[in-house]
CSV table of C-alpha atoms in Angstrom, one decimal:
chain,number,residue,atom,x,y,z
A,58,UNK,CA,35.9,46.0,-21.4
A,59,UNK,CA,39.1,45.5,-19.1
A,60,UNK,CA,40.1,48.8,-19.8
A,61,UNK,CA,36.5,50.3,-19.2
A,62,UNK,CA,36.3,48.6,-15.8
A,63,UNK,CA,39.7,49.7,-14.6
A,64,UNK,CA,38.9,53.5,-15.7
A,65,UNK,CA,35.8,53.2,-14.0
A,66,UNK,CA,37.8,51.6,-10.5
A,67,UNK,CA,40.0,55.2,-11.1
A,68,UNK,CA,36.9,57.0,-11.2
A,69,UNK,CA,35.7,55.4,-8.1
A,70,UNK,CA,39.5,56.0,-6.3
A,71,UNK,CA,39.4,59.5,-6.9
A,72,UNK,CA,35.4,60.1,-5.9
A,73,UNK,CA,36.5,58.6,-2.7
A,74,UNK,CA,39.8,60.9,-2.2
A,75,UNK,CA,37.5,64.2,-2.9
A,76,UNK,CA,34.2,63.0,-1.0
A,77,UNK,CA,33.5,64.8,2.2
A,78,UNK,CA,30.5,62.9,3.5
A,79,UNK,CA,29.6,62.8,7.6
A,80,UNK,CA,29.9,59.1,7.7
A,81,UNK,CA,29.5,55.5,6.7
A,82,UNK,CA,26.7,53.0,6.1
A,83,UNK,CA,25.8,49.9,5.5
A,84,UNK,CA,23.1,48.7,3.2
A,85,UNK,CA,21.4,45.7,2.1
A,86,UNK,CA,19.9,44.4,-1.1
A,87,UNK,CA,18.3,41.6,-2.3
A,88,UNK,CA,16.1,40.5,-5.5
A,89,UNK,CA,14.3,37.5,-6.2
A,90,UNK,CA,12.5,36.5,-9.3
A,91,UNK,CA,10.5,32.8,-11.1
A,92,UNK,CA,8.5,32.0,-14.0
A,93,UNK,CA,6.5,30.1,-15.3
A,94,UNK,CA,8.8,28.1,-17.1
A,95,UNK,CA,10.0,27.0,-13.7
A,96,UNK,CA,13.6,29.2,-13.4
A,97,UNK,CA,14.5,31.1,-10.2
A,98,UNK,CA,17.2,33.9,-9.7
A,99,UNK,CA,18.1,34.4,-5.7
A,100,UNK,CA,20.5,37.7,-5.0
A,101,UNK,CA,21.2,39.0,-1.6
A,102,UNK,CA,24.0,41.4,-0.6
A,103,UNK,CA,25.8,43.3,2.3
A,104,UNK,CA,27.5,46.6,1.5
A,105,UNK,CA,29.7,49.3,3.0
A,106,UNK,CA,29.2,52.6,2.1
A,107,UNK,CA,32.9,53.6,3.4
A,108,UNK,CA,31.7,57.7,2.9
A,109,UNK,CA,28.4,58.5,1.9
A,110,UNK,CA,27.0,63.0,2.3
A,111,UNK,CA,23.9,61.9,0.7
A,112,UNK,CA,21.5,59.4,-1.5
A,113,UNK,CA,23.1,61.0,-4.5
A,114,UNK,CA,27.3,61.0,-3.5
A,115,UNK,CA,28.8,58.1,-1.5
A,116,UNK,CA,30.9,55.3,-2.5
A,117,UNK,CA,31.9,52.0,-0.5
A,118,UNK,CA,31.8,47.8,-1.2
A,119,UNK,CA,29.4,45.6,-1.6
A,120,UNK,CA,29.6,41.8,-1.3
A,121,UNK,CA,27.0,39.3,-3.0
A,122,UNK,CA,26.0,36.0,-3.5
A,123,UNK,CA,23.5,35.0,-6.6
A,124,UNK,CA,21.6,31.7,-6.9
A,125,UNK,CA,20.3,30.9,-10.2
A,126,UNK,CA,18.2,27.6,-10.7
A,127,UNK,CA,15.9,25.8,-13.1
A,128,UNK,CA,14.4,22.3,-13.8
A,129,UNK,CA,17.5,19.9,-13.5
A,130,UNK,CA,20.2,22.6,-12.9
A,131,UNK,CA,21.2,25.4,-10.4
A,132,UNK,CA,24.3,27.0,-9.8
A,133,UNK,CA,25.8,29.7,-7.4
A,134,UNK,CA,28.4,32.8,-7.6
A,135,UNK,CA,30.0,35.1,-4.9
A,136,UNK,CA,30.8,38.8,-6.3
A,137,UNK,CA,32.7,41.6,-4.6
A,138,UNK,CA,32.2,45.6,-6.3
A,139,UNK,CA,33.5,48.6,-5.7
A,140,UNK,CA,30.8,51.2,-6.4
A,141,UNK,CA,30.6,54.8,-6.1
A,142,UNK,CA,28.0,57.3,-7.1
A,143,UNK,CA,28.9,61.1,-7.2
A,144,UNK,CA,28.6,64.7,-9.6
A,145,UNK,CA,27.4,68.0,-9.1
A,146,UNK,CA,26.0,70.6,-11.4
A,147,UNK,CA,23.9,69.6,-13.9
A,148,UNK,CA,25.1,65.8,-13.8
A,149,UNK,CA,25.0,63.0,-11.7
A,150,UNK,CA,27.4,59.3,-12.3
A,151,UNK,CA,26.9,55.9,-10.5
A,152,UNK,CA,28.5,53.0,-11.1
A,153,UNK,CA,29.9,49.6,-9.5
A,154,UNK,CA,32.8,47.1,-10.8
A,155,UNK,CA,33.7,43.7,-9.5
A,156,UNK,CA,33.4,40.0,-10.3
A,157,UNK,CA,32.4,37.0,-9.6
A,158,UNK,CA,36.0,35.1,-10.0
A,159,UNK,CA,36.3,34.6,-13.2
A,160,UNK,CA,34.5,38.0,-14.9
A,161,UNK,CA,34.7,41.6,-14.9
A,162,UNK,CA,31.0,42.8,-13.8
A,163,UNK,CA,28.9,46.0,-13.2
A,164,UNK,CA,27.4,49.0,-14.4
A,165,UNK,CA,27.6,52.7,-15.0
A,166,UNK,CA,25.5,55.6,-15.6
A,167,UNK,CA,25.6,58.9,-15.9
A,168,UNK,CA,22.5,61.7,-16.2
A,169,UNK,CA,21.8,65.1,-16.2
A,170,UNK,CA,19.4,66.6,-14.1
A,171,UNK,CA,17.5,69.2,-16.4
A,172,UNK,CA,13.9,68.8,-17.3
A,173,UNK,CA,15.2,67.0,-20.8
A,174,UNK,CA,17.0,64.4,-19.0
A,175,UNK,CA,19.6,62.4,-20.8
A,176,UNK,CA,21.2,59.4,-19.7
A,177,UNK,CA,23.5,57.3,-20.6
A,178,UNK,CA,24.3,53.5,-19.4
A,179,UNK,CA,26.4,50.5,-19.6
A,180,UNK,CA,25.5,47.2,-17.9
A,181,UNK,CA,27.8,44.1,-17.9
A,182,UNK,CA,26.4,40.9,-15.9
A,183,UNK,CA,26.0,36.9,-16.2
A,184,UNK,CA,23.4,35.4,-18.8
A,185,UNK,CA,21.4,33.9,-16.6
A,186,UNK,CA,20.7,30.6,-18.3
A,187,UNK,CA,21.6,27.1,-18.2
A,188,UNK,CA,23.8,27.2,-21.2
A,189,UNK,CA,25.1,30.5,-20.0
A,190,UNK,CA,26.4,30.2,-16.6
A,191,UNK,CA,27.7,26.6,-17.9
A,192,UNK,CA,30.0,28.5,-20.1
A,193,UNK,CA,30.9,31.1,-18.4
A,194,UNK,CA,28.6,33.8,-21.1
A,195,UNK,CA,28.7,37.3,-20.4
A,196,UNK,CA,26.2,39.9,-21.6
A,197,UNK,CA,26.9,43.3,-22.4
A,198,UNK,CA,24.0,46.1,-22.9
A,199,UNK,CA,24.7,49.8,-23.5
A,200,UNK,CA,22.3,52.6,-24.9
A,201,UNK,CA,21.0,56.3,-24.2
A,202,UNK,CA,17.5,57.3,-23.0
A,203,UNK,CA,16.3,61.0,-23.1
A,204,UNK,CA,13.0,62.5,-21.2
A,205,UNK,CA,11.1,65.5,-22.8
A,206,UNK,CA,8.2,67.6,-21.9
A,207,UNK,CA,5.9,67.9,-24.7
A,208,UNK,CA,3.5,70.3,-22.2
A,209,UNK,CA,2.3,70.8,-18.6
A,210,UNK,CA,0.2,67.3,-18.6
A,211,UNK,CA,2.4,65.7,-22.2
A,212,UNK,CA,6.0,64.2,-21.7
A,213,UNK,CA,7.8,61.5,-24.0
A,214,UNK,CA,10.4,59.3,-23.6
A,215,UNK,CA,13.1,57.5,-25.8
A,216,UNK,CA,15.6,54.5,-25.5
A,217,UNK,CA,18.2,53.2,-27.8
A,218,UNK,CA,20.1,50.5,-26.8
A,219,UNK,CA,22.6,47.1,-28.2
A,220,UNK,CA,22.9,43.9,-26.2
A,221,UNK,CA,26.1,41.5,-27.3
A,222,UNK,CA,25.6,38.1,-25.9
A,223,UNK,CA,29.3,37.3,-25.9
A,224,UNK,CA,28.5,35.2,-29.1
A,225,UNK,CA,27.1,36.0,-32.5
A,226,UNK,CA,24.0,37.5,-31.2
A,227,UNK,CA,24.1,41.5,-31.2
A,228,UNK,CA,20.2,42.7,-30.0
A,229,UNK,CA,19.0,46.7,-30.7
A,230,UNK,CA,16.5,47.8,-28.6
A,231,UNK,CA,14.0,50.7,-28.8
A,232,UNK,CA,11.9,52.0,-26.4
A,233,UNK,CA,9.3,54.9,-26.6
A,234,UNK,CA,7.1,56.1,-23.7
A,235,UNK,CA,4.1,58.7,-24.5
A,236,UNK,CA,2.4,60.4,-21.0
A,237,UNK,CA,0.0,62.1,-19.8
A,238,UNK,CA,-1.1,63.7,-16.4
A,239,UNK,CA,-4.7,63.0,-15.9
A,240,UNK,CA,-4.7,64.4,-12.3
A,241,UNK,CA,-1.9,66.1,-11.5
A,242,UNK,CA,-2.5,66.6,-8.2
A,243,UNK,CA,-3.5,62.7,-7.2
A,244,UNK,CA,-0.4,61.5,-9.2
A,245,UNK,CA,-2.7,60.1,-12.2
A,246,UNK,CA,-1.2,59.3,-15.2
A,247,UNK,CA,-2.4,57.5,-18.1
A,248,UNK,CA,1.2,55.9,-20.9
A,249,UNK,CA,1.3,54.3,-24.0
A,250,UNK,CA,4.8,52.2,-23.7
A,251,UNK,CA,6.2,50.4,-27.1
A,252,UNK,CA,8.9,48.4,-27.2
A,253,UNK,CA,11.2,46.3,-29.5
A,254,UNK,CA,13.9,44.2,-30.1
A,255,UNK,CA,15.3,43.0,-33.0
A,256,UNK,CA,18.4,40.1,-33.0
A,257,UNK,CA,20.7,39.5,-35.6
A,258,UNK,CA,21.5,35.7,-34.9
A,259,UNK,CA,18.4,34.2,-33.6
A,260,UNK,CA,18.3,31.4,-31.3
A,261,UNK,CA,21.7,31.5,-31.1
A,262,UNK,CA,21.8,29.4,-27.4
A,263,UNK,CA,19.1,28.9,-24.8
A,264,UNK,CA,18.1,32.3,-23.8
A,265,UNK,CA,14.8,33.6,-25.6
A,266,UNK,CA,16.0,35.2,-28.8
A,267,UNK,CA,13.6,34.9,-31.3
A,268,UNK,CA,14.7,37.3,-33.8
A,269,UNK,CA,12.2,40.3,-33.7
A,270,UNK,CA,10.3,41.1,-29.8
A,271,UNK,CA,7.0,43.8,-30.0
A,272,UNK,CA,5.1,44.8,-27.5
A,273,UNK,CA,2.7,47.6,-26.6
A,274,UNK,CA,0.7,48.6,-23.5
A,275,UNK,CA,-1.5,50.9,-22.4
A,276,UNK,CA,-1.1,51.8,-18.9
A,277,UNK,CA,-2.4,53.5,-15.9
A,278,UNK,CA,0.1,54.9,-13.2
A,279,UNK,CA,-0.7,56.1,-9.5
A,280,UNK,CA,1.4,57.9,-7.1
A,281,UNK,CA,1.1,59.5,-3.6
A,282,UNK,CA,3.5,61.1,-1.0
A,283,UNK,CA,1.9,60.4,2.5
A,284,UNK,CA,3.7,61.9,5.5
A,285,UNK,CA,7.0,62.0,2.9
A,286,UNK,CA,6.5,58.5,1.8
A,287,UNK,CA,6.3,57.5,-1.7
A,288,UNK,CA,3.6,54.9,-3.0
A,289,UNK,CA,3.5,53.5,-6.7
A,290,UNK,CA,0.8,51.2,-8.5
A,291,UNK,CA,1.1,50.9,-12.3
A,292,UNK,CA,-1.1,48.7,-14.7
A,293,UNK,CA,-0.5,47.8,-18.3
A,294,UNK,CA,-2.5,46.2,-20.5
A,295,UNK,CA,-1.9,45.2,-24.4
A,296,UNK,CA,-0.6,42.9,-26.7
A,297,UNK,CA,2.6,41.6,-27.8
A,298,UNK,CA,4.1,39.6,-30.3
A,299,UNK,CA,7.6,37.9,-31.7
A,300,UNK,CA,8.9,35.7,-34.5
A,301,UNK,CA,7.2,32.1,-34.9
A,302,UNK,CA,4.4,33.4,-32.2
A,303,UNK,CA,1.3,35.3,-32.9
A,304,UNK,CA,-0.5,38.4,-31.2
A,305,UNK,CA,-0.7,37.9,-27.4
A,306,UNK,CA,-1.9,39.4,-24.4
A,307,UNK,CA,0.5,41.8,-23.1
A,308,UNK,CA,-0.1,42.7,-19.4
A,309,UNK,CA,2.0,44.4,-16.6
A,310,UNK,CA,1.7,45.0,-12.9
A,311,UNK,CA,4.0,46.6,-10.6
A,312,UNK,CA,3.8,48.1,-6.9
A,313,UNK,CA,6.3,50.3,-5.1
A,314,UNK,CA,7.6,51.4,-1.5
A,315,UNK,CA,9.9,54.0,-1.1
A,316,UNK,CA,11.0,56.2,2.1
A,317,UNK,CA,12.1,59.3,2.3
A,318,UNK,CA,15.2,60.3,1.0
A,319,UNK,CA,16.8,62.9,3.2
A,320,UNK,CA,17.0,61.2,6.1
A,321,UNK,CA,19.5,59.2,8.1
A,322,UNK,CA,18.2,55.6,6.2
A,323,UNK,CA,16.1,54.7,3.0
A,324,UNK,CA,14.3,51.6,2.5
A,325,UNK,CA,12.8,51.0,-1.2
A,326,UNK,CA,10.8,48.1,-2.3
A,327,UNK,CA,9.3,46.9,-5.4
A,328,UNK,CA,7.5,44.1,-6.4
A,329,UNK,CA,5.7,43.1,-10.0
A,330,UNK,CA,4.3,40.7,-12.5
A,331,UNK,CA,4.8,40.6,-16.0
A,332,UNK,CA,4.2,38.4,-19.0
A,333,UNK,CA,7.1,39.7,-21.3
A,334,UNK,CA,9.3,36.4,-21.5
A,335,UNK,CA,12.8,36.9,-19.8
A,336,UNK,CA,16.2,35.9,-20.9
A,337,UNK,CA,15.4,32.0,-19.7
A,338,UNK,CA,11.6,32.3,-21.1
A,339,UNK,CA,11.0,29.2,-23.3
A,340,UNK,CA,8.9,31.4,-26.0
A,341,UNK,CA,5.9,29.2,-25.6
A,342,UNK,CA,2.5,31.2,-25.0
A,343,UNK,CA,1.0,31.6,-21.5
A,344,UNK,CA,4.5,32.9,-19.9
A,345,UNK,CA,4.5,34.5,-16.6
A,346,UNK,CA,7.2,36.9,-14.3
A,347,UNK,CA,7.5,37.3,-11.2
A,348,UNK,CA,10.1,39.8,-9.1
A,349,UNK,CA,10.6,41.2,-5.9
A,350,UNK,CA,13.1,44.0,-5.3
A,351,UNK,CA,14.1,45.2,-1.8
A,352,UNK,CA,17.2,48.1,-1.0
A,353,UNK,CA,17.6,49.2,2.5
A,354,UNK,CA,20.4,51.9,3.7
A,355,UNK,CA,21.5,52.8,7.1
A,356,UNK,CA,23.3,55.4,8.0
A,357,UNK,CA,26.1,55.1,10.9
């Protein structure tokens, strides 16, 4: 992993000696989610974009601070990344490496731009539990994902992915989405989305690992542009179900905000309910999500 973040860092080092971007920027993120189950994750963070030519190739620093609580516990992290996103052609990369002190963090991505998109990801971040942040537990989650049209109204899309724990624990993950274009036109869509999760050491410590995670839900997507700016609703409905728990409602609920993005700033934000248990979820029946996601970008 040492070795992955370091040739990522290169990557970043060399984006930044070929870039030829007008300027700098500064941007701001911050994410907040709770549950039922009473645990709360705070992020907020200041970044730098030292060159950036367009949404799609800058590169710069980002400083943040996380917040991570629960009933009887909280604790707290600063993180500095390097992060860089770049690629012409038929391709496009982003990714960011840092740490909190103690860690090496991030992501990376890379996609191609073609109407069967492929992408592939790593992701490399804090277990965000009690027992986790206590010792210091790093989780690591890699996989591929690949977009295809089936038609003019029929797409699909597939995800394979493994999740080590930094224990015992190693999760697979698949993920299938079936869509159709009702209207077109109005941005209508109608998606049957399955997933699952199987784990090979179950319960291993206090994040929810049950052993095998199904869910499936039928869902109904809108989208407009209005005077260039983009606005989402999606609704799922369904069931899911996992090991030691039976059937269940399944239901989703997400709304999004996003600017245009060839202009001199961007503001994007997303916010959404959910009752698929999270990493802290305590399995029990009745679980609930909630999230808020805001990224703003200004141009200098």
């Amino acid at each position: 992993m040492r070795r992955l973040a370091l040739a990522l860092l290169a990557a970043l080092s060399a984006s930044a000696a070929a870039a030829d971007a007008p300027g700098p920027a500064l941007r701001a993120e911050g994410f907040a989610s709770s549950d039922s189950d009473g645990n709360d994750a705070r992020r907020a963070s200041l970044g730098w974009d030292v060159s950036r030519r367009d949404i799609e190739h800058w590169w710069g620093f980002r400083a943040e601070r996380a917040r991570f609580s629960g009933e009887g516990w909280s604790d707290r992290e600063e993180r500095l990344f390097v992060r860089a996103a770049g690629g012409e052609g038929g391709w496009r990369w982003q990714g960011e490496a840092g740490t909190n002190g103690d860690d090496l963090l991030g992501s990376a991505s890379v996609h191609s731009t073609d109407a069967r998109r492929k992408e592939f990801f790593l992701e490399r971040d804090v277990l965000e539990t009690r027992r986790g942040l206590a010792e210091g537990r790093v989780h690591t989650y890699a996989g591929a994902a690949l977009d295809w049209p089936l038609s003019e109204r029929w797409s699909a899309t597939g995800l394979v992915g493994l999740q080590d724990f930094g224990g015992d624990n190693l999760r697979r993950h698949l993920r299938a989405n079936l869509v159709y274009a009702l209207a077109p036109s109005q941005g209508l869509s109608l998606q049957l989305r399955l997933r699952q999760f199987n784990d090979s050491d179950p319960r291993e410590l206090d994040y929810f690992a049950p052993g095998r995670y199904r869910q499936a839900l039928g869902v109904v997507s809108l989208r407009r542009f209005v005077g260039g700016y983009q606005w989402r609703a999606t609704a799922g409905l369904g069931r899911q179900d996992f090991t030691g728990v039976a059937s269940q409602p399944a239901r989703l609920l997400e709304l999004d905000f996003q600017t245009p993005k060839d202009r001199g700033h961007y503001l994007r934000v997303t916010a959404g309910y959910s009752d698929a248990p999270a990493d802290g979820a305590s399995g029990g029946a009745d679980y609930r999500y909630r999230y808020v996601r805001l990224e703003g970008v200004w141009a200098l």
